[in-house]
Coordinates of C-alpha atoms in Angstrom, one line a residue:
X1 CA 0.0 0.0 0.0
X2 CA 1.3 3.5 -0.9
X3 CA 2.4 5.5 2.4
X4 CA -0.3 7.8 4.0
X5 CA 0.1 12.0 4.2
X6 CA 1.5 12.6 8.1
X7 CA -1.4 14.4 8.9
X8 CA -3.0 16.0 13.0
X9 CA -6.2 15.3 14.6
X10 CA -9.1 17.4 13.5
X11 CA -10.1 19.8 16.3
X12 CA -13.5 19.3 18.6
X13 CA -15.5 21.8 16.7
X14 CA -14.7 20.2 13.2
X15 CA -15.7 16.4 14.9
X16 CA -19.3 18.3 16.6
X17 CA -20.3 19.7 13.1
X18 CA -19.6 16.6 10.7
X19 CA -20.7 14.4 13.7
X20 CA -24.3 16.1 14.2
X21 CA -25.0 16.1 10.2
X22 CA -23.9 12.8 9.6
X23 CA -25.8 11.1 12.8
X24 CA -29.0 13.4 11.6
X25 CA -28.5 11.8 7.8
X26 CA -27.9 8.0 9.0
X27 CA -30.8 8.2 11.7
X28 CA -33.2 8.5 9.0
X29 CA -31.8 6.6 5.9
X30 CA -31.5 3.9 8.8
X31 CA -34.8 4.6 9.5
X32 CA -36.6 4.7 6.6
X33 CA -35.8 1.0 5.7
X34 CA -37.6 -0.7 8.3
X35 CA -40.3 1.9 8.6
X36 CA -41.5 0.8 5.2
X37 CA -41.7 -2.7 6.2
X38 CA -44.6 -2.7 8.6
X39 CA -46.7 -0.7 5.6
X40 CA -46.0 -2.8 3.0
X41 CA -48.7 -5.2 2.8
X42 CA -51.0 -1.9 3.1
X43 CA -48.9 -0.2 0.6
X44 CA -49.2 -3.2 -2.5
X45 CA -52.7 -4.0 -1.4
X46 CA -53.7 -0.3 -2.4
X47 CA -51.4 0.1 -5.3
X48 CA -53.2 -3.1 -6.8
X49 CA -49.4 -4.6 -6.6
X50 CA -48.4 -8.4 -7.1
X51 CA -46.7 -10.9 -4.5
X52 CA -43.6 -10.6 -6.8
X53 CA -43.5 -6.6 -6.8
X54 CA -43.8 -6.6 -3.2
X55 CA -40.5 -8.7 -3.3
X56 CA -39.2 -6.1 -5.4
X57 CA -40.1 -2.6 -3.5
X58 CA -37.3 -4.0 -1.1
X59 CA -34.9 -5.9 -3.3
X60 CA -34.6 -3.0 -6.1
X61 CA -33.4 -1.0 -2.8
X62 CA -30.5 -3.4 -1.7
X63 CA -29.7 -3.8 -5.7
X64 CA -28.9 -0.1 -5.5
X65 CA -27.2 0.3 -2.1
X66 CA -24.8 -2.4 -2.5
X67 CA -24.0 -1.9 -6.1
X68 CA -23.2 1.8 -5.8
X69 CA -21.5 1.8 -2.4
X70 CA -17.9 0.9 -4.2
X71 CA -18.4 4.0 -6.8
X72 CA -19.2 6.3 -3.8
X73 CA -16.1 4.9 -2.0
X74 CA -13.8 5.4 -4.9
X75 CA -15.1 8.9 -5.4
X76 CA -14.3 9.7 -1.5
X77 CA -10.4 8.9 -2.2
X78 CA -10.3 11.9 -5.6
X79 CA -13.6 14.4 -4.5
X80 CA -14.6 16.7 -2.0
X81 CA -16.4 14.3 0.4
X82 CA -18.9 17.0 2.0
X83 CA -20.4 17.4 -1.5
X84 CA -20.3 13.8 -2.1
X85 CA -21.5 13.3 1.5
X86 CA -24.4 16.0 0.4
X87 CA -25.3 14.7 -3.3
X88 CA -25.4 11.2 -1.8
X89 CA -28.1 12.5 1.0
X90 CA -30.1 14.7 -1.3
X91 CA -30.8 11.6 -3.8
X92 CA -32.1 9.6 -0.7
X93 CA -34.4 12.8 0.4
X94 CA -35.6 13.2 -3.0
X95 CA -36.5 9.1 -3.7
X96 CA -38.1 9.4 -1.0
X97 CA -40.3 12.1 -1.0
X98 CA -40.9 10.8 -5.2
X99 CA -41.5 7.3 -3.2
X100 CA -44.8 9.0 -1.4
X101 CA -46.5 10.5 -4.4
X102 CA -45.9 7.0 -6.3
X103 CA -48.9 6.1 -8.3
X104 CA -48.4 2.2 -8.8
X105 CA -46.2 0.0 -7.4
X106 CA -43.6 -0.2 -11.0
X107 CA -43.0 3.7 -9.9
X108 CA -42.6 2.8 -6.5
X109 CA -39.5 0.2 -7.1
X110 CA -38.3 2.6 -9.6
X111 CA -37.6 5.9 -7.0
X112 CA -36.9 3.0 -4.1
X113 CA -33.8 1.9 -6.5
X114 CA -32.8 5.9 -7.0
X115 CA -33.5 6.5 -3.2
X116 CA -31.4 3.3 -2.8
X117 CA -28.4 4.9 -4.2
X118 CA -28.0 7.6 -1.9
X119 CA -28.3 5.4 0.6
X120 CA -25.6 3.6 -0.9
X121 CA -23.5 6.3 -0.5
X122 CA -24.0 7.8 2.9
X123 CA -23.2 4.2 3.9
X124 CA -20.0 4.4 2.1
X125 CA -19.2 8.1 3.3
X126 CA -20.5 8.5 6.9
X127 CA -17.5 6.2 8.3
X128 CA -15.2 7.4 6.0
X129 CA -15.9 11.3 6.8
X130 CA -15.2 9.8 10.9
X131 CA -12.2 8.2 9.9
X132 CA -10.8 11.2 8.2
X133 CA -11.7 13.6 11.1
X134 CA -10.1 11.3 14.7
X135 CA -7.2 9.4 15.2
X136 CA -7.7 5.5 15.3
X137 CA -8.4 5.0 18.7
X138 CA -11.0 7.5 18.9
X139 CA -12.8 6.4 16.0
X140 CA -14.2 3.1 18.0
X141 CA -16.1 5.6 20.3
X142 CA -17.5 7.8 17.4
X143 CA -18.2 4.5 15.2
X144 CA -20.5 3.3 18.4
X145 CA -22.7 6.1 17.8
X146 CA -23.5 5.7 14.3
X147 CA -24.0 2.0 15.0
X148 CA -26.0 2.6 17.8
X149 CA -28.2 5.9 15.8
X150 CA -28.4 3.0 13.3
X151 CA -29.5 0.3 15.4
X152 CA -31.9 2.7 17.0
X153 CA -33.7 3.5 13.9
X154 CA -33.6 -0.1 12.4
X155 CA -35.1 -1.4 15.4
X156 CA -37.6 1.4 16.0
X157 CA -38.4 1.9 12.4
X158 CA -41.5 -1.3 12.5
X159 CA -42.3 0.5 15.9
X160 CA -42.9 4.5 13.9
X161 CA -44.3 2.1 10.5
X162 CA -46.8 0.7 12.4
X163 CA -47.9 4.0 14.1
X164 CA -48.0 5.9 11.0
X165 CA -50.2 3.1 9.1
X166 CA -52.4 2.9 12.3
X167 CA -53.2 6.4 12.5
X168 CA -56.2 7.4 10.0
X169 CA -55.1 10.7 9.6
X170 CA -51.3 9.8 8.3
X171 CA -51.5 6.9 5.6
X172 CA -48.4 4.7 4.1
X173 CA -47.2 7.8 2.2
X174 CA -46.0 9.4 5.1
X175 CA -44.0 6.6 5.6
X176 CA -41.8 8.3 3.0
X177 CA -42.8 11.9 3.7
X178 CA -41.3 11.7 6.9
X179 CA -38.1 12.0 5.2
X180 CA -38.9 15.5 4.4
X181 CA -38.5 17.5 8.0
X182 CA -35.9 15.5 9.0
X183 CA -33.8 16.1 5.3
X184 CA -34.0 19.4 5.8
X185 CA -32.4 19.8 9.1
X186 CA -29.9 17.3 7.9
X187 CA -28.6 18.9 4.7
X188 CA -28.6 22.4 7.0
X189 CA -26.4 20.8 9.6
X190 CA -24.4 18.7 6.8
X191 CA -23.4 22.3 5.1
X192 CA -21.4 22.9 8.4
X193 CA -19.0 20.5 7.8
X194 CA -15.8 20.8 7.5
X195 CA -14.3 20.5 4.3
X196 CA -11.8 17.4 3.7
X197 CA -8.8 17.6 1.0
X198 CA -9.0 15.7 -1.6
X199 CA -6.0 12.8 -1.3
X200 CA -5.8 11.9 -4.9
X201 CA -6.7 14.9 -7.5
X202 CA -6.4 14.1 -11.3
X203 CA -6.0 10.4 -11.1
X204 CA -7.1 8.4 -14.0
X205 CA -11.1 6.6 -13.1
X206 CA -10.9 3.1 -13.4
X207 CA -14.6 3.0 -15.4
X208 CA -14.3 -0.3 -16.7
X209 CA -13.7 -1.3 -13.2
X210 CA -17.1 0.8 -12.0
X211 CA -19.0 -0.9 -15.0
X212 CA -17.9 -4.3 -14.1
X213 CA -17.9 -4.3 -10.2
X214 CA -21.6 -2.9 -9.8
X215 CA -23.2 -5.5 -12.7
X216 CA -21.7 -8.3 -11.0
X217 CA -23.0 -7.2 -7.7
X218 CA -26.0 -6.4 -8.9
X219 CA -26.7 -10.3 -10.4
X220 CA -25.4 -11.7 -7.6
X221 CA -27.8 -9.5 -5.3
X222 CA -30.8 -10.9 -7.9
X223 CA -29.5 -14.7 -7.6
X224 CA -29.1 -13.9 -3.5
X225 CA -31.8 -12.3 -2.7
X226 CA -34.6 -13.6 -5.4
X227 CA -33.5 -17.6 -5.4
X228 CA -35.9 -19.4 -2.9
X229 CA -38.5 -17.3 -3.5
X230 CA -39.1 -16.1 -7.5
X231 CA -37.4 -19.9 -9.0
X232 CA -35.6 -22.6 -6.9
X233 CA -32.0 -22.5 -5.9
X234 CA -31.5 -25.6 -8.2
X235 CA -33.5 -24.1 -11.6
X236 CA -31.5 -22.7 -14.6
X237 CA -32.4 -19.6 -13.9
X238 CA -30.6 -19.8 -10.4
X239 CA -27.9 -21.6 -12.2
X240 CA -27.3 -19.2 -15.2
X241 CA -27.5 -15.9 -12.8
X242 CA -24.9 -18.1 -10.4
X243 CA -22.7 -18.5 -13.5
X244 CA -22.8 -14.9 -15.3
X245 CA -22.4 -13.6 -11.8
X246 CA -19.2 -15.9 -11.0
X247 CA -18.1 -14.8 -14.8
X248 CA -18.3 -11.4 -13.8
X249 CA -16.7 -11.2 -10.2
X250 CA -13.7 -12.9 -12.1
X251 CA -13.3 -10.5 -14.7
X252 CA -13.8 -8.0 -12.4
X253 CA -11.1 -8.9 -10.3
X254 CA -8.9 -9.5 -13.6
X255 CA -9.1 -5.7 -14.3
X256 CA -8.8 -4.3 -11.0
X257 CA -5.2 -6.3 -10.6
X258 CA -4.2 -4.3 -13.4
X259 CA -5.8 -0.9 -13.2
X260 CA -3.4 1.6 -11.6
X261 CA -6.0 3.5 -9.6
X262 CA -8.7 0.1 -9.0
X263 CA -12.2 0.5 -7.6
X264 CA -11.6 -1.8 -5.1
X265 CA -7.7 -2.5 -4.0
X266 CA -6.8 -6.0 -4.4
X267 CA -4.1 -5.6 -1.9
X268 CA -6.4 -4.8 1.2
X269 CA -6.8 -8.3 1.8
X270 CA -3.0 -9.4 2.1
X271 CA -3.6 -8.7 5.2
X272 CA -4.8 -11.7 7.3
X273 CA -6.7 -9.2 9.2
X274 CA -8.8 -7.9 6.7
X275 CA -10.1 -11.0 5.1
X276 CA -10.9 -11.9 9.0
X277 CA -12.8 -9.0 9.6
X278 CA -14.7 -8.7 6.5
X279 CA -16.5 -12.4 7.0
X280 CA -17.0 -11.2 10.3
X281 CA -18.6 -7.9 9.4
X282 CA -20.6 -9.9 7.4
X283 CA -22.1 -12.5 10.1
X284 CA -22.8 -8.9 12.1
X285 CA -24.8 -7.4 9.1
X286 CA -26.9 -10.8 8.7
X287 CA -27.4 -10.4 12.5
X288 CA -29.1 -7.0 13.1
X289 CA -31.3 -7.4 10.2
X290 CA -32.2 -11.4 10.7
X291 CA -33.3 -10.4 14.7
X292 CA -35.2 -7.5 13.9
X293 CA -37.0 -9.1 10.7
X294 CA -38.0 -12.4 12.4
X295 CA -38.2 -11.5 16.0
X296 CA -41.4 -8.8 14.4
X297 CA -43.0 -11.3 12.0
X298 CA -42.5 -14.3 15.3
X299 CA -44.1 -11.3 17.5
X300 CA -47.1 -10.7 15.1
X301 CA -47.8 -14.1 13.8
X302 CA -46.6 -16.3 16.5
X303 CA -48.1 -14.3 19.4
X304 CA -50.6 -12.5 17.6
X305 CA -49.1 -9.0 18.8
X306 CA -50.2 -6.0 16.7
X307 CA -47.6 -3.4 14.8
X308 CA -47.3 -1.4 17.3
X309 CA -47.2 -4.3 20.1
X310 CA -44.4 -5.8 18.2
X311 CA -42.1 -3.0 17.7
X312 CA -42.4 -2.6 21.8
X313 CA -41.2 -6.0 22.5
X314 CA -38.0 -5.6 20.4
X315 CA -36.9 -2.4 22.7
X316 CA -34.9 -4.7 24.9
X317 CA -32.9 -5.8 21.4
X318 CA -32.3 -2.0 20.7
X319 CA -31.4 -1.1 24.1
X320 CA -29.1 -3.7 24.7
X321 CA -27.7 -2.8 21.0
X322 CA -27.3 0.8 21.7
X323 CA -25.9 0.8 25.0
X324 CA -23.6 -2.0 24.5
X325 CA -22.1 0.0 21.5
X326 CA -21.5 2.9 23.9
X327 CA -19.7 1.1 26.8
X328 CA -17.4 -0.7 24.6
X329 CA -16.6 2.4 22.0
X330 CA -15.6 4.6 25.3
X331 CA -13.7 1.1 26.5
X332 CA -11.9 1.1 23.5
X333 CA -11.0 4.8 23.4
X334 CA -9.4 4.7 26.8
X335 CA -7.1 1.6 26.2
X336 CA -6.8 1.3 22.8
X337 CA -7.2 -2.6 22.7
X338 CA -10.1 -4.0 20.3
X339 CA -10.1 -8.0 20.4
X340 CA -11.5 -8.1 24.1
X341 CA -14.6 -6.5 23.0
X342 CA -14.8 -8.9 20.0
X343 CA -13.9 -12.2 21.8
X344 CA -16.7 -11.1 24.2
X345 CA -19.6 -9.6 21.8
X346 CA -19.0 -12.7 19.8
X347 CA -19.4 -15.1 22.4
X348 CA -23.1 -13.5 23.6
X349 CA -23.8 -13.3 20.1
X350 CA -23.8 -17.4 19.8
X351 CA -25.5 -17.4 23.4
X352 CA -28.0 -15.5 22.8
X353 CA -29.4 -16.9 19.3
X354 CA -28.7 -20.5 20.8
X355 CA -31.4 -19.1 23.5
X356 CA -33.5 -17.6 21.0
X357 CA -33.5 -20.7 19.1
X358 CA -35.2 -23.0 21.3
X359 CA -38.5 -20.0 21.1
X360 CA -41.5 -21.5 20.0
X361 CA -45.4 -19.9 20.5
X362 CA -45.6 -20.1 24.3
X363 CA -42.2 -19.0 25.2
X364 CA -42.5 -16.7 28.2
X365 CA -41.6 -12.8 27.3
X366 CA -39.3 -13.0 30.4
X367 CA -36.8 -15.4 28.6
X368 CA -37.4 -13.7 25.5
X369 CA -36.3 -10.2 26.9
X370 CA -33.2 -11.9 28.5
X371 CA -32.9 -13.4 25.0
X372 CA -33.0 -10.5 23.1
X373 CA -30.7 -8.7 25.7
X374 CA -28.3 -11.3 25.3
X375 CA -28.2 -11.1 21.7
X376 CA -27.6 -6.9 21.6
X377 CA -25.2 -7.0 24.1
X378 CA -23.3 -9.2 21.4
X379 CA -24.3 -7.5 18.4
X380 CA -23.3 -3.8 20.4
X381 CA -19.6 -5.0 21.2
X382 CA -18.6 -6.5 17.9
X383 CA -20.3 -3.9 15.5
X384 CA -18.3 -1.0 15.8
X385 CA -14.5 -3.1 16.7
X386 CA -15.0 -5.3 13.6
X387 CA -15.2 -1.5 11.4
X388 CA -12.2 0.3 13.7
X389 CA -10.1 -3.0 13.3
X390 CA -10.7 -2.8 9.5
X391 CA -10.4 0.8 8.8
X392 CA -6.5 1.1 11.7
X393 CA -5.5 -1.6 8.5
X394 CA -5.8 1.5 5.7
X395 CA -3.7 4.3 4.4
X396 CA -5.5 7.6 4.6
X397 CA -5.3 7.7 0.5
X398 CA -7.1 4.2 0.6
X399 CA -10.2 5.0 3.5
X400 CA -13.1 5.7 1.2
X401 CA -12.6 2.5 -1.5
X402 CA -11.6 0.1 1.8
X403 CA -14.5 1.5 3.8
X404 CA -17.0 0.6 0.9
X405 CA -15.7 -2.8 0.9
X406 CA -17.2 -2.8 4.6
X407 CA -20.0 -1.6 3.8
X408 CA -20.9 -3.8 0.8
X409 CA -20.2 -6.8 2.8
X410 CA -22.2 -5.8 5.9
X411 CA -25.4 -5.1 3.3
X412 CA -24.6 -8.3 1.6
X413 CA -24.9 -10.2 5.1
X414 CA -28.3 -8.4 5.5
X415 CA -29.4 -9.5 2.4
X416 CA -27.8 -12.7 2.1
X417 CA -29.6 -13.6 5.6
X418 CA -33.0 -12.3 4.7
X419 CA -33.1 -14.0 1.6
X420 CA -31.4 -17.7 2.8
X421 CA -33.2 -17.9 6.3
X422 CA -36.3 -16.5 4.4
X423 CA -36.3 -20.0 2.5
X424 CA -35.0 -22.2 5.3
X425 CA -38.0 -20.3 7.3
X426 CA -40.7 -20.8 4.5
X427 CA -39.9 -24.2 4.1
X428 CA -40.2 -24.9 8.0
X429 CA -43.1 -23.3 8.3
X430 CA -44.7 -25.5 5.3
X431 CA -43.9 -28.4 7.0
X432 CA -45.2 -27.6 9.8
X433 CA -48.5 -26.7 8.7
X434 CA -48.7 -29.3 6.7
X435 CA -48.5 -31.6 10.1
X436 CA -52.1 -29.6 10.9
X437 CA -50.7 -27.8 13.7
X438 CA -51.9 -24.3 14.4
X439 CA -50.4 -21.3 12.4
X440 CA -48.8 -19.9 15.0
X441 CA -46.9 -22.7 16.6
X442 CA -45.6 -23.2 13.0
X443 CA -44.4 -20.0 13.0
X444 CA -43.0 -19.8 16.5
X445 CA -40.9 -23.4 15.8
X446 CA -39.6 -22.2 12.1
X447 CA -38.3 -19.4 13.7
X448 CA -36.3 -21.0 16.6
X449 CA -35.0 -23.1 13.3
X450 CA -33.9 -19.7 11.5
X451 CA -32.1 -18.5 15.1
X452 CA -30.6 -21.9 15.6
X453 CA -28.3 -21.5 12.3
X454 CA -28.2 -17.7 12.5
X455 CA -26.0 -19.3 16.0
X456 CA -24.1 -21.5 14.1
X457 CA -23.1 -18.8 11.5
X458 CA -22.2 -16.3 15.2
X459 CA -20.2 -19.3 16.3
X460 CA -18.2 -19.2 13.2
X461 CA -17.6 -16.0 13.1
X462 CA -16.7 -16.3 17.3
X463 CA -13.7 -18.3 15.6
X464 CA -12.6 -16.2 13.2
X465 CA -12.1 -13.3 15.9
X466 CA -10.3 -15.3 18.3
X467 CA -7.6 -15.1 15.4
X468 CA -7.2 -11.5 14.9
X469 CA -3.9 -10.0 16.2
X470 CA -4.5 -8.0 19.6
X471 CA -3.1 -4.5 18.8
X472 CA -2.7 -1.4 21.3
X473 CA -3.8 2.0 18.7
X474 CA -2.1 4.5 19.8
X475 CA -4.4 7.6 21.3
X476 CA -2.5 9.7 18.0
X477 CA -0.5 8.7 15.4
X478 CA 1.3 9.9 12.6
X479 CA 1.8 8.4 9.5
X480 CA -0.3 6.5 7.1
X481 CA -2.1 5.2 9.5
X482 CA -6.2 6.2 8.5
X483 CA -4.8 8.8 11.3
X484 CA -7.9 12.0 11.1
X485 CA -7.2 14.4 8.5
X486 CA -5.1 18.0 8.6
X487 CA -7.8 20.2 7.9
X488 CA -5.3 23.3 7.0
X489 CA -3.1 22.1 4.7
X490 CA -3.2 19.2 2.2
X491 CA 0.5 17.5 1.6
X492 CA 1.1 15.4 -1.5
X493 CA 0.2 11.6 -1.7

């Protein structure tokens, strides 16, 4: 990896500004993910939509943030990354405003893809603006928050969906509207930030790479997330997408080994770290999203709990999530070590889907909060570690194309887990029913199936971490180290 620029610590007021913006700006693209979700049945119903377009309202939106979240990284390493930060914001504000005045569902998917990139790129950007702005060690504690704001409005979101679509007076649109107030306090606190120097002006794109890289994502999101569900894993049609997709990501790697300035860099995985961390990052993605998804549809079908009911129940999930992610980001900040938290979050991460896995539809809400509580305290102490331990392994020249290679992986674990454990949880279900047994104890039982292998999958990624290299991060450093950003001057790369 070329060396970094030696470059100081931002001061307090330049970390406040970009801070408040950003949290403001992933609060409610976080948010308006899972909002959506408790409304959509509402939402197709009235737009005289099919099964199949309801499928794709939320896959057209994971196409488009995991496809476009390397392009957004790559742009952070040569542009100005508060108007990046900015555009990327404004596209999501505008889908989704567009979104709400949608007048059949085919316009719907269509402005939930363009909302989807923006929210490709504020994924992308908000933990590469942090990592440009504090020293490594800091950026543990400033990570937590964005994991917690983010865990706060995943997790809340079916809680404010079911609300809105409850109330007579709101409607599903303002599901989307909602956007709107909140956008505009944003983008006024987002023009406040501080502007970052551009690390490599003038460099030569790579666009084959950014015409390769975001097809081949894109099929293998389609084969991912509609396989199961639109034609069986074992049809042609899973087959041919498997193989034009596998075509693809090896081309694609072809041409980024020889472009000079690649999309993605090859060489961040030399490092036996990186690989590590990425898998893991990946397992921690799947996590968030497979709780929250299943835990509401086991709390509404299984138990028979309402919307709103649901969304209640999960608050010992966020809590735990949220303040987990606090405690072990300050942790960290003081002494600089990062595998204790992972060894730790990992292990309660097994222990508390093993737990969760033996739920069926008259478990008692007592073990289901100690479940749950379990399970965030896990999630909370790996999820912002497994980013720091990633991001201390970059140049600064390298932040924005390494940190979209989180990113894509962590939203490829969500979708990957949603769509897998989707089929392993239909097919359970099905069985079940077909045994004549009451709907709801076939949907409490598939769902201790689903959190039974969503354990196995923690307990692999438990492994992996046990192998990543303790390392004491420095409270500054100098050097090419992702150390924050000199916001005076900007010295050659």
């Amino acid at each position: 990896m070329a060396p970094g620029p030696r470059q100081a610590t931002a001061t307090h007021g330049h970390v406040v500004r970009a801070l408040s913006g950003l949290l403001l700006a992933v609060f409610v693209v976080s948010l308006s993910g899972t909002v959506v979700a408790t409304a959509l049945p509402r939402i197709i119903a009235e737009l005289g939509g099919s099964q199949r377009q309801y499928a794709w309202v939320v896959t057209a939106t994971l196409l488009t943030i995991t496809a476009s979240g390397p392009i957004w990284g790559k742009l952070a390493d040569r542009a100005s990354r508060r108007t990046l930060v900015q555009l990327a914001f404004s596209i999501f504000a505008l889908g989704s405003v567009l979104a709400g005045f949608s007048p059949n569902t085919e316009m719907l998917i269509l402005f939930r893809a363009f909302e989807g990139a923006g929210m490709g790129g504020l994924g992308a950007l908000a933990p590469t603006v942090i990592a440009s702005l504090v020293g490594p060690r800091e950026r543990s504690r400033y990570v937590g928050y964005f994991v917690a704001v983010g865990a706060i409005a995943t997790l809340g979101g079916p809680l404010i969906g079911g609300l809105i679509v409850d109330v007579p007076l709101l409607g599903w649109r303002w599901c989307f509207w909602i956007v709107a107030p909140i956008a505009v306090a944003a983008v006024l606190l987002l023009r406040r930030m501080p502007e970052l120097p551009v690390v490599r002006p003038g460099c030569r794109f790579d666009w084959l790479g950014a015409f390769l890289v975001p097809i081949a994502i894109c099929i293998l999101m389609i084969w991912v997330t509609s396989a199961g569900a639109d034609f069986g894993w074992r049809s042609r049609i899973s087959l041919g997408l498997l193989v034009v997709s596998a075509t693809l990501i090896v081309c694609s790697v072809f041409v980024e080994h020889r472009a000079a300035d690649p999309l993605l860099p090859l060489w961040l995985l030399r490092n036996r770290t990186m690989p590590i961390a990425l898998f893991a990052i990946t397992v921690a993605g799947a996590s968030l999203v497979v709780s929250s998804v299943f835990l509401a549809q086991y709390f509404q079908i299984a138990r028979r709990y309402s919307p709103t009911e649901s969304g209640l129940l999960l608050l010992p999930l966020l809590a735990a999530v949220v303040g987990a992610t606090l405690v072990c980001g300050r942790i960290t900040s003081r002494t600089g070590r990062v595998k204790a938290p992972l060894v730790v979050g990992g292990a309660l991460s097994v222990m508390g889907f093993a737990l969760l896995g033996g739920v069926d539809d008259s478990t008692s809400l007592g073990s289901l909060c100690l479940s749950m509580m379990i399970l965030g305290l896990g999630i909370g102490s790996c999820a912002p570690n497994l980013v720091v331990v990633a991001q201390n392994l970059l140049d600064y020249p390298d932040l924005g194309a390494g940190t979209s290679l989180l990113t894509f992986f962590q939203s490829f674990g969500g979708a990957a887990g949603i769509s897998v454990l989707g089929a392993v949880f239909a097919s359970q279900v099905s069985d079940r029913a077909s045994d004549h047994t009451g709907i709801e104890y076939a949907y409490g039982a598939a769902s201790g199936r689903v959190f039974l292998i969503c354990a196995a999958l923690a307990g692999a990624a438990f492994i992996a971490v046990l192998f990543v290299r303790e390392s004491h991060v420095a409270a500054e450093q100098s050097g090419g180290d992702g150390a924050a950003h000199d916001l005076g001057a900007q010295r050659p790369v």
